Amino acid sequence: MSSIRIALNELRRLSSGTLPKLALAALVLVPLLYASLYLYSNYDPYSRLDKLPAAVVTGDAGSTEGDTNRNVGREVTDELVKSGTFQWHEVSADEAREGVRNNKYSFAIGIPENFSQALLSSGKLQPQQATITLTTNDANNYLSGTIADKVAEQVRTTIAEKVGSEAADRFLVGFSTIYGKISEAGAGAAKLADGAGKLRDGQQQLADGAQQLATGSVQLSTGLTTLRQSTAELPAKSKQLADGAAQVAAGNTKVAEVGQLLATGSIDLQNNLNSTNDKIAQNLRDKGLSEPQVQDVLTVLKQLRAPVDAANTKIQGANQQLAALADGSRKVSDGASQLAGSSPALTSGIAKASDGANQLNGGAAKLNEGEKTALTGTTDLANGANQLRDGLNEGLKQIPNPDDPTRAATANTIANPVSVNSVGVASAGTYGAGLAPFFISLATWIGAFVLFLLLRPLSTRALTAGASPLRVALGGWLSSALLGIAQVIVLFGAVVWLVGIHVAHPLGAIGFAILVSLSFTAIIHALNALFGAVGKFLGLVLLVLQLVSAGGTFPWQTIPDALYPLHMVLPMGYAIDGFRHLLYTGADLQILGDIGVLTAYLVGGILVSTLAAHKRRVWTVSKLKPELSL
């Protein structure tokens, strides 16, 4: 008897009659009822969060910043209500608390009175942490509390970004202000550097002049000292000079008087001679001399008085010279007298001038040293001004001065420096699609499990007919395999067309689902064949173990370490992994491992069933009784 004939006989036995046919159809639909209905009810719950009632309480009194009254709590509440993400209700604090307690609201978000004041306190360097109160009640629904935590965190992040962006914008505006002031300071420093350079040049000239003044004052002091020493005897000498000049003037006056008398006498002599000549000429004329004779006589007389005339001329000239000499001597005497009278004051003035020159020399020396120090200071000032100018200009380059768009973008980046760029290698799309691999695998196991509520794992007729254990095992398994294939085909049709879950590679997914069903039916078949009724219990135990270790909802790495071996050994984890790759991305090298493990379970199940068939070929009285009753 062939394995196919054994399987067909078993299916014919189950389909004989209306009720058996209905029961067989029910067996095929069991995975559909379990997986498709659950996936349908949880297909995309996040798209219906607007049906979830939530309360928001706004007690924010606002905060005055400048001339503007800012109420961030009111802004947040308005944005929440307008978002429509939940069925928001703005209520009082008591109503929110009572509503969450009696399940009227899934959760409540409370904004306290000092919310805006705390948020904006950093701008006044009086930082306070603003607080949002989240009220949840796990008695309503545990996941609603988890969702509320996510919402509160999102609200907190949004507010932090908003306020942080505004604070950063103010911070950058402050940088712009600092930039402007530093720019002005830089311009002032440039002017200061120019002025300091000019001051240094002028100070250099002043220092050079002070040096020259010091040198000149030394020379002046030396000269005046020499002059003072040279004029020390001037008053006495000038007195002697005045006395001598007075004596000379008196003598010269007397000589001039004598000369004057002599000159007067000489003039009188000339007048007398002229009168004598006139008289002689007249007497000669009276005596009858002719005029020529008279002239001859006068000529002779003129020749005779020539020496007298010459002497008169010399006497008159000497008289004039003596008069001039007397007058000059008087002037010299007067000057000498004045010199003698002024020389004490002159020597005193020279002494004072010498003392002043000495003082000037000391002051000029100090001035020269002071100017050297001042020149050093002004040089340092000029160098410092240049360094200040250069430092301000260099620092100005380091101060950000963005334009308005750049400042806004920078402020937003500072407030939210890290953005998440989600690159999905594969995306389930919806919550239901994310759970589909787990529930399809689970439904397939349950489908295989319920099949053996009606199917007999091994055919007694085939065993009694002497068929080989392998044929009997394959025949008993093939009937469940065919029904399992029907189960997954119906299940996938419902999941894809009715529930609407997208499958990236439908043919590969269906082929893999058939392999999973064949493996699971082989395992359940082997348990039932080897252990009988206890095998059904063991199948249920394996179901529970796989539920907790397969990693269907959370990553399997999050299960307790003690369950790691179960995950590595039991087949459902490999089935879930394979479905995930085929539903979302398509097969890769990793899925070959899943196929290998499931194939090994398939072969192993058939081998165990063969062993059970071999053991069933030995009959005992205890075994015959239940078989005969059938």
XYZ file of C-alpha atoms in Angstrom:
630
model
C 0.000 0.000 0.000
C 1.523 3.327 -1.123
C 1.796 6.421 1.071
C -0.471 8.412 -1.244
C -3.179 5.754 -1.030
C -2.891 5.737 2.763
C -3.325 9.511 2.799
C -6.283 9.459 0.412
C -7.993 6.773 2.495
C -7.629 8.936 5.600
C -9.037 11.977 3.800
C -11.882 9.895 2.391
C -12.665 8.704 5.891
C -12.863 12.309 7.164
C -15.021 13.518 4.266
C -17.651 10.817 4.317
C -20.803 12.648 5.322
C -21.893 16.238 5.691
C -20.727 16.832 9.245
C -17.272 15.351 8.652
C -16.914 17.585 5.585
C -17.908 20.623 7.661
C -15.453 19.574 10.333
C -12.732 19.206 7.693
C -13.544 22.683 6.345
C -13.421 24.037 9.886
C -9.965 22.545 10.309
C -8.801 24.358 7.171
C -10.291 27.643 8.403
C -8.890 27.526 11.947
C -5.620 29.387 11.068
C -7.660 31.893 9.061
C -9.961 32.629 12.009
C -7.035 32.991 14.377
C -4.499 34.990 12.360
C -6.572 36.997 9.900
C -9.106 38.238 12.441
C -6.375 39.261 14.865
C -4.369 40.998 12.141
C -7.508 42.690 10.854
C -8.409 44.017 14.287
C -4.854 45.265 14.828
C -4.012 46.216 11.258
C -3.213 49.923 11.889
C -4.290 51.031 15.376
C -2.105 54.178 15.178
C -4.301 55.589 12.419
C -7.254 55.519 14.823
C -5.635 57.230 17.789
C -7.932 60.192 17.107
C -10.667 58.009 18.644
C -8.723 57.798 21.904
C -10.011 60.406 24.421
C -7.304 62.430 26.159
C -7.414 65.453 28.442
C -5.222 68.534 28.454
C -5.124 70.981 31.358
C -3.759 74.498 30.792
C -3.027 76.532 33.892
C -0.188 78.560 32.397
C -0.350 82.229 33.444
C 2.158 83.289 30.785
C 5.322 85.316 31.147
C 6.112 88.887 30.210
C 9.257 89.169 28.135
C 10.012 92.720 27.097
C 6.724 94.253 26.048
C 5.180 90.934 24.972
C 3.082 88.636 27.146
C 4.028 85.110 26.081
C 1.906 82.092 27.004
C 3.699 78.988 25.768
C 1.254 76.685 27.568
C -1.626 78.163 25.601
C 0.339 77.730 22.369
C 1.071 74.082 23.177
C -2.572 73.379 24.053
C -3.832 74.968 20.834
C -1.360 72.958 18.766
C -2.355 69.704 20.503
C -6.049 70.315 19.956
C -5.532 71.305 16.310
C -3.270 68.311 15.614
C -6.155 65.821 15.930
C -3.757 63.028 16.859
C -6.026 62.193 19.808
C -9.529 63.136 20.839
C -8.345 66.024 22.964
C -10.543 67.614 25.633
C -9.433 70.786 27.401
C -10.688 70.445 30.967
C -9.843 71.480 34.504
C -7.281 69.668 36.619
C -9.949 67.975 38.760
C -11.942 66.863 35.732
C -8.795 65.446 34.105
C -7.778 63.559 37.245
C -11.263 62.126 37.753
C -11.609 61.339 34.032
C -8.390 59.321 33.967
C -9.463 57.510 37.161
C -12.865 56.441 35.787
C -11.617 55.679 32.234
C -13.275 58.694 30.652
C -9.856 59.802 29.409
C -7.001 57.452 28.557
C -4.448 59.935 29.910
C -4.089 63.613 30.726
C -1.368 66.195 30.126
C -1.163 69.086 32.574
C 0.632 72.393 32.008
C 1.286 74.225 35.309
C 0.854 77.920 36.074
C 4.557 78.844 35.895
C 5.229 76.922 32.676
C 6.028 79.924 30.439
C 7.905 81.699 33.198
C 10.137 78.667 33.731
C 10.670 78.122 30.008
C 11.723 81.717 29.409
C 13.765 82.028 32.603
C 17.031 81.107 30.868
C 16.924 84.361 28.938
C 17.168 86.202 32.277
C 19.965 83.931 33.527
C 17.569 82.564 36.159
C 17.102 79.067 34.739
C 14.203 76.938 35.922
C 13.059 73.632 34.508
C 9.526 73.682 33.165
C 7.410 70.664 34.042
C 4.621 68.864 32.189
C 2.448 66.567 34.294
C 1.417 63.272 32.674
C -1.428 61.405 34.373
C -2.017 57.781 33.329
C -3.964 54.798 34.645
C -2.795 51.334 33.624
C -6.152 50.008 34.816
C -7.648 51.629 31.725
C -5.131 50.159 29.303
C -1.424 49.547 29.697
C -0.565 50.528 26.128
C -2.467 53.815 26.449
C -0.008 54.752 29.193
C 2.902 53.792 26.959
C 1.444 55.864 24.148
C 0.964 58.751 26.572
C 4.629 58.549 27.533
C 5.572 58.844 23.874
C 3.190 61.775 23.385
C 4.531 63.594 26.451
C 8.093 63.021 25.280
C 7.198 64.340 21.829
C 5.542 67.395 23.360
C 8.590 67.940 25.555
C 10.935 67.589 22.596
C 8.858 69.950 20.458
C 8.721 72.577 23.195
C 12.426 72.170 23.917
C 13.240 72.634 20.243
C 10.963 75.647 19.979
C 12.221 77.373 23.105
C 15.792 76.268 22.429
C 15.570 77.711 18.929
C 14.325 81.022 20.298
C 17.024 81.057 22.990
C 19.705 80.208 20.447
C 18.368 82.937 18.162
C 18.666 85.447 20.993
C 22.140 84.100 21.675
C 23.153 84.605 18.037
C 21.549 88.060 17.992
C 23.752 88.797 20.990
C 26.717 87.663 18.920
C 25.640 90.069 16.171
C 25.438 92.846 18.744
C 28.860 91.898 20.074
C 30.127 91.815 16.496
C 28.835 95.340 15.902
C 30.296 96.647 19.150
C 33.625 94.903 18.554
C 33.608 96.329 15.026
C 33.108 99.795 16.470
C 35.789 99.082 19.042
C 38.069 97.900 16.242
C 37.503 101.149 14.344
C 38.186 103.080 17.546
C 41.282 100.967 18.163
C 42.463 101.759 14.634
C 42.035 105.461 15.337
C 43.737 104.980 18.684
C 46.618 103.199 16.957
C 46.931 106.019 14.423
C 46.770 108.617 17.190
C 49.235 106.675 19.286
C 51.591 106.513 16.299
C 51.326 110.250 15.808
C 51.778 110.760 19.545
C 54.864 108.583 19.432
C 56.247 110.595 16.500
C 55.482 113.853 18.303
C 56.961 112.474 21.488
C 60.074 111.537 19.529
C 60.331 115.084 18.264
C 59.738 116.374 21.766
C 62.410 114.022 23.093
C 64.827 115.240 20.422
C 63.998 118.832 21.376
C 64.464 118.024 25.060
C 67.850 116.535 24.205
C 68.784 119.664 22.311
C 67.450 121.804 25.159
C 69.541 119.836 27.642
C 72.629 120.277 25.479
C 71.935 123.996 24.941
C 71.187 124.564 28.609
C 74.566 123.030 29.478
C 76.251 125.364 27.041
C 74.216 128.342 28.324
C 75.007 127.502 31.924
C 78.708 127.173 31.104
C 78.737 130.457 29.167
C 76.867 132.364 31.839
C 79.157 130.963 34.505
C 82.137 132.156 32.469
C 80.469 135.527 31.929
C 79.699 135.770 35.621
C 83.279 135.038 36.507
C 84.501 137.481 33.865
C 82.245 140.333 35.035
C 82.810 139.826 38.733
C 85.212 142.957 38.847
C 83.173 144.957 36.357
C 81.630 147.384 38.933
C 85.050 148.327 40.372
C 86.682 148.606 36.986
C 83.823 150.596 35.547
C 84.062 152.969 38.575
C 87.700 153.466 37.886
C 86.950 153.985 34.225
C 84.260 156.521 35.068
C 86.623 158.423 37.332
C 89.390 158.450 34.738
C 87.000 159.434 32.010
C 85.761 162.329 34.150
C 89.342 163.524 34.674
C 90.091 163.213 30.980
C 86.900 165.080 30.152
C 87.825 167.890 32.571
C 91.319 168.132 31.070
C 90.033 168.081 27.554
C 87.566 170.817 28.462
C 90.359 173.029 29.719
C 92.442 172.350 26.629
C 89.401 173.132 24.491
C 88.966 176.424 26.324
C 92.624 177.350 25.673
C 92.210 176.329 22.054
C 89.140 178.469 21.857
C 91.000 181.486 23.211
C 93.822 180.860 20.778
C 91.364 180.533 17.914
C 89.598 183.724 18.939
C 92.933 185.537 19.122
C 93.941 184.216 15.731
C 90.672 185.431 14.266
C 91.143 188.816 15.868
C 94.672 188.914 14.405
C 93.300 188.159 10.970
C 90.694 190.866 11.338
C 93.342 193.323 12.472
C 95.614 192.376 9.570
C 92.744 192.826 7.121
C 92.002 196.241 8.618
C 95.700 197.157 8.464
C 95.884 196.180 4.808
C 92.875 198.357 4.064
C 94.463 201.261 5.886
C 97.839 200.792 4.165
C 96.105 200.653 0.794
C 94.190 203.798 1.556
C 97.287 205.624 2.785
C 99.130 204.670 -0.311
C 96.340 205.933 -2.437
C 96.251 209.083 -0.394
C 99.967 209.543 -1.008
C 99.365 209.313 -4.581
C 100.421 205.897 -5.463
C 98.804 204.468 -8.438
C 96.417 201.574 -8.093
C 98.826 199.076 -9.585
C 101.366 200.147 -7.126
C 98.882 199.850 -4.352
C 98.039 196.333 -5.526
C 101.673 195.410 -5.716
C 102.120 196.564 -2.176
C 99.040 194.598 -1.114
C 100.388 191.546 -2.922
C 103.603 191.798 -1.021
C 101.719 192.191 2.221
C 99.593 189.187 1.360
C 102.669 187.147 0.804
C 104.036 188.327 4.103
C 100.888 187.340 6.053
C 100.563 183.958 4.295
C 102.227 182.079 7.238
C 99.893 183.902 9.597
C 96.864 182.810 7.528
C 98.122 179.255 7.432
C 98.629 179.247 11.181
C 95.133 180.658 11.665
C 93.685 177.838 9.568
C 95.517 175.232 11.656
C 94.498 176.969 14.873
C 90.860 176.971 13.801
C 90.999 173.291 12.824
C 92.703 172.348 16.086
C 90.132 174.341 17.968
C 87.305 172.358 16.332
C 89.076 169.092 17.105
C 89.701 170.145 20.692
C 86.024 171.041 21.035
C 84.999 167.680 19.581
C 87.482 165.936 21.845
C 86.090 167.744 24.865
C 82.550 166.864 23.842
C 83.505 163.203 23.249
C 85.333 163.045 26.528
C 82.222 164.297 28.285
C 80.121 161.650 26.550
C 82.686 159.000 27.425
C 82.677 160.263 30.945
C 78.872 160.184 31.035
C 78.821 156.679 29.534
C 81.458 155.519 31.931
C 79.468 156.989 34.766
C 76.333 155.214 33.505
C 78.343 152.007 33.085
C 79.707 152.366 36.553
C 76.183 152.904 37.867
C 74.693 150.000 35.891
C 77.483 147.479 36.294
C 76.388 146.324 39.770
C 72.883 145.579 38.440
C 74.422 143.972 35.322
C 76.676 141.707 37.340
C 73.779 140.897 39.660
C 71.586 140.033 36.623
C 74.355 137.953 35.124
C 74.669 136.110 38.453
C 70.954 135.519 38.553
C 70.994 134.452 34.900
C 73.824 132.062 35.710
C 71.880 130.613 38.629
C 68.766 130.332 36.426
C 70.849 128.697 33.694
C 72.123 126.182 36.225
C 68.541 125.483 37.307
C 67.497 125.333 33.639
C 70.300 122.870 33.040
C 69.044 120.603 35.840
C 65.424 120.914 34.681
C 66.424 120.295 31.073
C 68.287 117.155 32.150
C 65.219 115.938 34.057
C 63.019 116.895 31.110
C 65.323 114.929 28.835
C 65.118 111.846 31.070
C 61.346 112.284 31.439
C 60.950 112.586 27.700
C 62.931 109.388 27.224
C 60.598 107.646 29.675
C 57.582 109.267 28.006
C 58.889 108.162 24.608
C 59.188 104.595 25.892
C 55.643 104.826 27.270
C 54.209 106.265 24.072
C 56.061 103.608 22.083
C 54.506 100.936 24.296
C 51.168 102.703 23.929
C 51.502 102.716 20.151
C 52.516 99.038 20.130
C 49.672 98.182 22.498
C 47.211 100.144 20.376
C 48.399 98.274 17.288
C 48.064 94.966 19.115
C 44.610 95.989 20.341
C 43.587 96.938 16.808
C 44.982 93.729 15.328
C 43.539 91.633 18.162
C 40.087 93.164 17.792
C 40.177 92.679 14.021
C 41.335 89.074 14.433
C 38.757 88.450 17.144
C 36.102 90.044 14.958
C 36.733 87.342 12.380
C 35.994 84.688 15.031
C 32.673 86.225 16.116
C 29.721 84.876 14.099
C 27.591 87.507 12.415
C 25.073 85.512 10.360
C 22.309 87.017 8.311
C 18.703 86.410 9.342
C 18.132 83.152 7.373
C 21.479 81.714 8.479
C 20.854 82.756 12.088
C 17.421 81.117 12.052
C 18.826 77.917 10.550
C 21.690 77.907 13.044
C 19.309 78.480 15.963
C 17.125 75.583 14.817
C 20.194 73.357 14.486
C 21.424 74.305 17.964
C 17.982 73.584 19.409
C 17.808 70.247 17.562
C 21.395 69.308 16.678
C 20.645 65.718 15.696
C 17.996 64.601 13.270
C 17.177 60.992 12.637
C 17.329 59.951 9.007
C 15.385 56.738 9.044
C 16.591 54.565 6.221
C 14.369 51.532 6.175
C 15.982 48.516 4.574
C 12.558 47.014 4.980
C 9.336 48.489 6.300
C 6.296 46.608 7.533
C 4.168 49.692 7.010
C 1.556 49.026 9.679
C 1.324 47.536 13.131
C -0.616 44.568 11.791
C 1.932 43.909 9.058
C 4.654 44.012 11.699
C 2.913 41.266 13.677
C 1.974 39.209 10.592
C 5.087 36.936 10.590
C 4.444 35.985 14.198
C 0.718 35.337 13.871
C 1.015 33.534 10.547
C 3.589 31.194 12.104
C 1.475 30.798 15.223
C -1.697 30.146 13.205
C 0.159 27.584 11.108
C 1.236 25.687 14.237
C -2.305 25.842 15.674
C -3.670 24.703 12.321
C -1.321 21.726 12.336
C -2.236 21.013 15.943
C -6.014 20.935 15.382
C -5.670 18.709 12.325
C -4.741 15.791 14.535
C -7.858 16.235 16.600
C -9.504 14.317 13.720
C -6.661 12.806 11.726
C -5.066 9.549 12.764
C -1.268 9.845 12.676
C -0.745 6.225 11.531
C -3.062 3.965 9.555
C -3.815 0.746 11.463
C -4.937 -0.957 8.268
C -1.646 -0.154 6.579
C 0.280 -1.420 9.572
C -1.698 -4.667 9.689
C -1.287 -5.021 5.933
C 2.465 -5.102 6.428
C 3.287 -1.801 4.713
C 6.717 -0.479 5.419
C 7.005 1.975 8.363
C 8.223 4.761 6.047
C 5.197 4.391 3.797
C 2.861 4.324 6.750
C 4.557 7.377 8.267
C 4.473 9.305 4.980
C 0.846 8.273 4.367
C -0.217 9.492 7.803
C 1.660 12.745 7.359
C 0.585 13.479 3.769
C -3.084 13.874 4.713
C -2.194 16.525 7.312
C 0.301 18.089 4.870
C -2.377 18.526 2.200
C -4.800 20.045 4.672
C -1.950 22.271 6.051
C -1.201 23.531 2.532
C -4.884 24.349 2.113
C -4.788 26.194 5.440
C -1.852 28.469 4.511
C -3.210 29.188 1.022
C -6.560 30.284 2.457
C -4.756 32.172 5.230
C -2.482 34.055 2.821
C -5.382 34.907 0.561
C -7.285 36.432 3.454
C -4.235 38.235 4.830
C -3.347 39.781 1.462
C -6.758 40.486 -0.050
C -9.041 40.929 2.944
C -6.745 42.372 5.614
C -4.634 44.239 3.056
C -1.157 43.359 4.262
C 1.405 43.969 1.538
C 3.706 41.032 0.721
C 6.956 41.941 -0.993
C 7.410 38.524 -2.632
C 4.089 36.657 -2.694
C 5.293 33.483 -4.449
C 8.320 33.101 -2.207
C 6.201 33.834 0.870
C 3.573 31.239 -0.085
C 6.279 28.691 -0.864
C 7.918 29.347 2.496
C 4.533 29.171 4.250
C 3.948 25.754 2.668
C 7.377 24.625 3.936
C 6.498 25.910 7.425
C 3.175 24.079 7.352
C 4.842 20.873 6.149
C 7.442 21.139 8.926
C 4.893 21.899 11.647
C 2.550 19.111 10.539
C 5.535 16.746 10.460
C 6.428 17.696 14.046
C 2.843 17.379 15.354
C 2.420 14.162 13.390
C 5.594 12.720 14.896
C 4.503 13.625 18.446
C 1.089 12.050 17.958
C 2.526 9.002 16.239
C 5.138 8.408 18.892
C 3.258 9.365 22.063
C -0.383 9.070 21.106
C -2.710 11.270 23.190
C 0.276 12.537 25.191
C 1.668 13.840 21.884
C -1.219 16.319 21.656
C -0.288 17.637 25.079
C 3.346 17.859 24.043
C 2.331 19.797 20.939
C 0.516 22.278 23.173
C 3.575 22.515 25.443
C 5.797 23.195 22.439
C 3.368 25.918 21.349
C 3.702 27.651 24.719
C 7.485 27.344 24.715
C 7.675 28.829 21.253
C 5.357 31.681 22.186
C 7.793 32.824 24.855
C 11.024 32.170 22.962
C 10.379 32.828 19.268
C 10.705 36.643 19.492
C 7.497 37.287 17.631
C 6.613 40.643 19.214
C 9.898 41.840 20.737
C 13.398 41.006 19.421
C 14.365 37.569 20.633
C 17.530 39.032 22.215
C 15.289 40.664 24.853
C 14.031 37.346 26.228
C 15.665 35.949 29.405
C 19.019 34.259 28.885
C 17.577 30.943 30.068
C 15.244 30.915 27.043
C 18.020 31.483 24.467
C 18.524 27.723 23.883
C 14.803 27.287 23.203
C 14.922 30.046 20.601
C 17.897 28.424 18.918
C 16.333 24.947 18.898
C 12.594 25.373 18.302
C 11.362 25.930 14.729
C 8.889 28.812 15.110
C 11.636 31.439 15.518
C 13.074 30.397 12.139
C 9.625 30.498 10.574
C 9.048 34.060 11.860
C 12.470 35.177 10.628
C 11.855 33.772 7.171
C 8.410 35.374 6.909
C 9.881 38.757 7.866
C 12.409 38.594 5.054
C 9.866 37.493 2.484
C 7.047 39.791 3.538
C 9.256 42.889 3.719
C 12.428 42.473 1.680
C 12.709 39.138 -0.088
C 14.984 36.203 0.517
C 18.681 36.618 1.210
C 21.387 34.251 2.372
C 20.019 34.310 5.910
C 16.739 32.773 4.825
C 18.629 29.740 3.571
C 19.413 28.942 7.197
C 15.711 29.228 8.076
C 14.806 26.931 5.190
C 17.511 24.494 6.226
C 16.308 24.315 9.843
C 12.649 23.857 8.823
C 13.623 21.226 6.262
C 15.606 19.417 8.951
C 12.532 19.472 11.213
C 10.431 18.166 8.320
C 12.792 15.287 7.665
C 13.286 14.681 11.380
C 9.520 14.584 11.957
C 9.072 12.011 9.200
C 11.914 9.910 10.587
C 10.372 10.019 14.091
C 7.012 9.065 12.596
C 8.735 6.209 10.779
C 10.235 5.050 14.066
C 6.789 5.238 15.678
C 5.319 3.221 12.782
C 8.016 0.643 13.198
C 7.223 0.347 16.924
C 3.496 0.088 16.160
C 4.078 -3.010 14.067
C 4.476 -4.940 17.365
C 0.977 -5.569 18.722
C -0.036 -6.091 22.321
C -3.434 -6.752 23.929
C -3.464 -3.250 25.384
C -2.897 -1.806 21.928
C -5.477 -3.994 20.228
C -8.374 -2.931 22.426
C -8.445 0.743 21.400
C -7.720 -0.150 17.821
C -10.563 -2.692 17.730
C -12.905 -0.162 19.179
C -12.161 2.106 16.241
